[in-house]
Amino acid sequence: MQLITSHQSLIEVVNSKKSGAFLTVEGGEVLEGDLRMLRVLYRLGVRSLCLTWNNRNEIADGVAETQTGGGLTLFGRDVVREMNRLGMVIDVSHIAEKGFWDVLEKSEAPVIASHSNSRAVWDHPRNLTDDQIKGIAQKEGVIGLNFVADFLGVPGSGLDQLMRHIDHICDLVGDDYLAFGSDFDGTDNLLAGIKDVTIYPEIISYLKKRNYKDTTIRKICGENSLRVLQKIL
């Protein structure tokens, strides 16, 4: 296992076919409103920060703050600038929509939604609107589809429901901005039939049966994410 902290270490992992660890933190409350803590995380090897969870912190509001839905605070804007400067990946999963657009306006680098799905397919506040999906694509970022049943749709649904999200996003913006962001560590409420990473070969077979090209499958399974990491790190 090799820690990925730079463009060079990423290339080394890819070329050696070793397993790589890319450290991320979910929830900017860990910074406690102090930009120096972001630099500490960076020195510890963290290379991505999900700016909020569902609630409010010093950076912005999360999607559960329905009465306010606030955007980036002044501190949040400083965090975005500093993450750009350091070469850290900004993750907009969980952030309220106003904050989402603030991030896209302020960031000079691509952003990711590491574990988010399509709201047009399933209307849930944690999912992305079509405009948000287009915004990430225009920013040359990537969206990682998660496997959480509540976000995918019909309770107990199988891989067909996951494919609805894949089909919609690819039809909307093409195949350059989609990846997998399972959220295996975040919930037990997974799509029916999915337990762990052993499901991926079945998902790939499903994609082939639906006439997805091998080039598209490779993009979704890793190449799109690598493109973003190579540009930012």
Coordinates of C-alpha atoms in Angstrom, one line a residue:
M1 CA 0.0 0.0 0.0
Q2 CA 1.4 3.4 -1.0
L3 CA 0.2 6.8 0.2
I4 CA -0.8 9.1 -2.7
T5 CA 0.2 12.7 -1.9
S6 CA 1.5 14.0 -5.2
H7 CA 1.2 13.7 -9.0
Q8 CA 4.4 11.6 -8.9
S9 CA 3.2 9.2 -6.3
L10 CA -0.1 8.8 -8.2
I11 CA 1.8 7.9 -11.4
E12 CA 4.0 5.4 -9.4
V13 CA 0.9 3.6 -8.0
V14 CA -0.7 3.4 -11.4
N15 CA 2.4 2.2 -13.2
S16 CA 3.3 -0.4 -10.5
K17 CA -0.3 -1.6 -10.2
K18 CA 0.0 -1.4 -6.4
S19 CA -2.8 -0.4 -4.1
G20 CA -2.8 3.3 -3.3
A21 CA -4.3 5.2 -0.4
F22 CA -5.7 8.6 -1.0
L23 CA -6.6 10.3 2.3
T24 CA -9.7 12.4 2.5
V25 CA -11.7 14.1 5.3
E26 CA -15.5 14.5 5.3
G27 CA -16.7 17.6 7.0
G28 CA -14.8 20.9 7.3
E29 CA -15.8 21.3 11.0
V30 CA -12.5 19.5 11.7
L31 CA -10.8 22.8 10.8
E32 CA -12.6 24.6 13.7
G33 CA -12.5 27.8 11.7
D34 CA -8.7 27.9 11.5
L35 CA -7.0 27.8 8.2
R36 CA -3.8 26.5 9.8
M37 CA -5.6 23.2 10.5
L38 CA -6.0 22.7 6.8
R39 CA -2.3 23.0 6.4
V40 CA -1.8 20.5 9.2
L41 CA -4.1 18.0 7.4
Y42 CA -2.1 18.6 4.3
R43 CA 1.2 17.8 6.1
L44 CA -0.4 14.7 7.5
G45 CA -1.1 13.5 3.9
V46 CA -4.7 14.5 3.5
R47 CA -5.4 15.5 -0.1
S48 CA -9.1 16.0 -0.3
L49 CA -11.7 17.7 2.0
C50 CA -15.5 17.3 1.7
L51 CA -16.4 20.9 2.8
T52 CA -19.5 20.0 4.8
W53 CA -21.5 17.1 6.0
N54 CA -25.3 17.6 6.1
N55 CA -25.2 20.4 8.7
R56 CA -23.7 23.8 9.0
N57 CA -20.0 24.4 9.8
E58 CA -17.7 27.4 9.6
I59 CA -17.3 26.8 5.8
A60 CA -20.9 26.6 4.6
D61 CA -24.3 25.0 5.1
G62 CA -25.0 21.4 4.4
V63 CA -28.1 20.1 2.6
A64 CA -30.0 19.5 5.8
E65 CA -29.9 23.2 6.7
T66 CA -33.2 23.7 4.7
Q67 CA -34.2 26.9 6.4
T68 CA -31.1 28.8 5.5
G69 CA -29.2 26.9 2.8
G70 CA -26.4 29.3 3.2
G71 CA -23.4 29.6 0.9
L72 CA -19.7 29.9 1.5
T73 CA -18.7 32.0 4.5
L74 CA -15.7 34.3 4.3
F75 CA -13.7 31.5 6.0
G76 CA -15.1 29.1 3.4
R77 CA -13.8 31.2 0.6
D78 CA -10.4 31.3 2.2
V79 CA -10.5 27.5 2.5
V80 CA -11.3 27.1 -1.2
R81 CA -8.4 29.4 -2.2
E82 CA -6.0 27.6 0.1
M83 CA -7.0 24.2 -1.1
N84 CA -6.4 25.4 -4.7
R85 CA -3.0 26.7 -3.6
L86 CA -2.0 23.6 -1.8
G87 CA -3.3 21.2 -4.5
M88 CA -6.1 19.6 -2.5
V89 CA -9.3 18.2 -4.1
I90 CA -12.4 20.1 -3.2
D91 CA -15.4 17.7 -2.6
V92 CA -18.9 19.3 -2.8
S93 CA -20.9 16.3 -1.8
H94 CA -23.3 17.2 1.1
I95 CA -23.0 21.0 0.6
A96 CA -26.2 23.1 0.2
E97 CA -26.8 24.3 -3.4
K98 CA -25.9 27.9 -2.8
G99 CA -22.6 26.9 -1.4
F100 CA -22.1 24.5 -4.3
W101 CA -22.4 27.4 -6.8
D102 CA -20.2 29.6 -4.6
V103 CA -17.5 26.9 -4.7
L104 CA -17.7 26.5 -8.5
E105 CA -17.4 30.3 -8.9
K106 CA -14.4 30.6 -6.5
S107 CA -12.4 27.5 -7.3
E108 CA -9.7 27.7 -10.0
A109 CA -9.4 23.9 -10.1
P110 CA -11.9 21.1 -10.9
V111 CA -14.1 20.0 -8.1
I112 CA -15.6 16.6 -7.3
A113 CA -18.8 15.2 -5.8
S114 CA -17.3 12.1 -4.5
H115 CA -20.5 10.3 -3.6
S116 CA -23.6 11.9 -5.2
N117 CA -26.3 10.8 -7.6
S118 CA -28.8 12.3 -10.0
R119 CA -31.8 14.2 -8.5
A120 CA -33.6 14.0 -11.9
V121 CA -33.6 10.2 -11.5
W122 CA -34.4 10.2 -7.8
D123 CA -35.6 13.4 -6.0
H124 CA -33.4 13.5 -2.8
P125 CA -31.7 16.6 -1.4
R126 CA -28.4 14.7 -1.4
N127 CA -28.5 14.2 -5.1
L128 CA -27.4 16.7 -7.7
T129 CA -29.7 18.6 -10.0
D130 CA -29.0 18.6 -13.8
D131 CA -27.6 22.1 -13.6
Q132 CA -25.2 21.0 -10.8
I133 CA -24.1 18.0 -12.9
K134 CA -23.5 20.3 -15.9
G135 CA -21.6 22.7 -13.6
I136 CA -19.2 20.0 -12.4
A137 CA -18.7 18.9 -16.0
Q138 CA -17.9 22.5 -17.2
K139 CA -15.4 22.6 -14.3
E140 CA -13.9 19.4 -15.7
G141 CA -14.5 17.6 -12.4
V142 CA -16.0 14.2 -11.6
I143 CA -19.1 12.7 -9.9
G144 CA -18.8 9.5 -8.0
L145 CA -22.1 7.6 -7.9
N146 CA -22.8 6.1 -4.5
F147 CA -24.7 2.9 -3.8
V148 CA -26.9 4.1 -0.9
A149 CA -30.4 2.9 -1.4
D150 CA -32.1 6.1 -0.2
F151 CA -30.2 8.1 -2.9
L152 CA -30.6 5.6 -5.7
G153 CA -34.3 5.3 -5.6
V154 CA -36.9 2.5 -5.3
P155 CA -36.3 0.6 -2.0
G156 CA -34.8 -2.8 -2.6
S157 CA -34.0 -2.0 -6.2
G158 CA -31.2 -3.8 -7.9
L159 CA -28.5 -2.7 -10.4
D160 CA -31.1 -1.5 -12.8
Q161 CA -31.7 1.5 -10.6
L162 CA -28.0 2.3 -10.5
M163 CA -27.9 2.1 -14.3
R164 CA -30.7 4.7 -14.5
H165 CA -28.3 7.2 -12.8
I166 CA -25.4 6.2 -15.0
D167 CA -27.6 6.5 -18.2
H168 CA -28.9 9.9 -17.2
I169 CA -25.6 11.5 -16.4
C170 CA -23.9 10.1 -19.5
D171 CA -26.8 11.3 -21.7
L172 CA -26.6 14.7 -20.0
V173 CA -22.9 15.5 -20.1
G174 CA -21.1 12.6 -21.7
D175 CA -18.9 9.9 -20.2
D176 CA -15.9 12.0 -19.0
Y177 CA -17.4 13.1 -15.7
L178 CA -18.6 10.0 -14.0
A179 CA -17.0 7.5 -11.6
F180 CA -18.0 5.3 -8.7
G181 CA -18.1 6.6 -5.1
S182 CA -19.7 3.7 -3.3
D183 CA -19.9 5.2 0.3
F184 CA -19.3 1.6 1.6
D185 CA -17.8 3.1 4.8
G186 CA -20.7 5.6 5.3
T187 CA -23.8 3.4 5.5
D188 CA -25.2 -0.1 5.8
N189 CA -28.3 0.9 3.7
L190 CA -26.9 -0.2 0.4
L191 CA -28.6 -1.1 -2.9
A192 CA -30.0 -4.6 -2.8
G193 CA -27.4 -7.2 -3.8
I194 CA -24.5 -4.9 -3.1
K195 CA -22.3 -5.7 0.0
D196 CA -18.7 -4.8 -0.9
V197 CA -16.2 -4.2 -3.7
T198 CA -16.8 -7.7 -5.1
I199 CA -19.9 -6.2 -6.9
Y200 CA -17.7 -4.3 -9.3
P201 CA -17.2 -7.1 -11.9
E202 CA -21.0 -7.6 -12.0
I203 CA -21.5 -3.8 -12.5
I204 CA -19.0 -3.9 -15.4
S205 CA -20.9 -6.9 -16.9
Y206 CA -24.1 -5.0 -16.6
L207 CA -22.6 -2.0 -18.4
K208 CA -21.4 -4.2 -21.2
K209 CA -24.9 -5.8 -21.6
R210 CA -26.3 -2.3 -21.9
N211 CA -23.8 -1.7 -24.8
Y212 CA -21.5 0.7 -23.1
K213 CA -18.2 0.8 -24.9
D214 CA -15.0 -0.5 -23.2
T215 CA -13.6 3.0 -23.4
T216 CA -16.5 4.4 -21.4
I217 CA -16.3 1.6 -18.9
R218 CA -12.6 2.3 -18.3
K219 CA -13.4 6.0 -17.8
I220 CA -16.1 5.3 -15.2
C221 CA -14.0 2.7 -13.4
G222 CA -11.0 5.0 -12.9
E223 CA -9.7 7.0 -15.8
N224 CA -12.0 10.0 -15.1
S225 CA -11.0 10.1 -11.4
L226 CA -7.3 9.8 -12.4
R227 CA -7.6 12.7 -14.8
V228 CA -8.9 15.0 -12.0
L229 CA -6.3 13.9 -9.5
Q230 CA -3.5 14.3 -12.1
K231 CA -4.6 17.9 -12.8
I232 CA -4.9 19.0 -9.1
L233 CA -2.1 17.1 -7.2

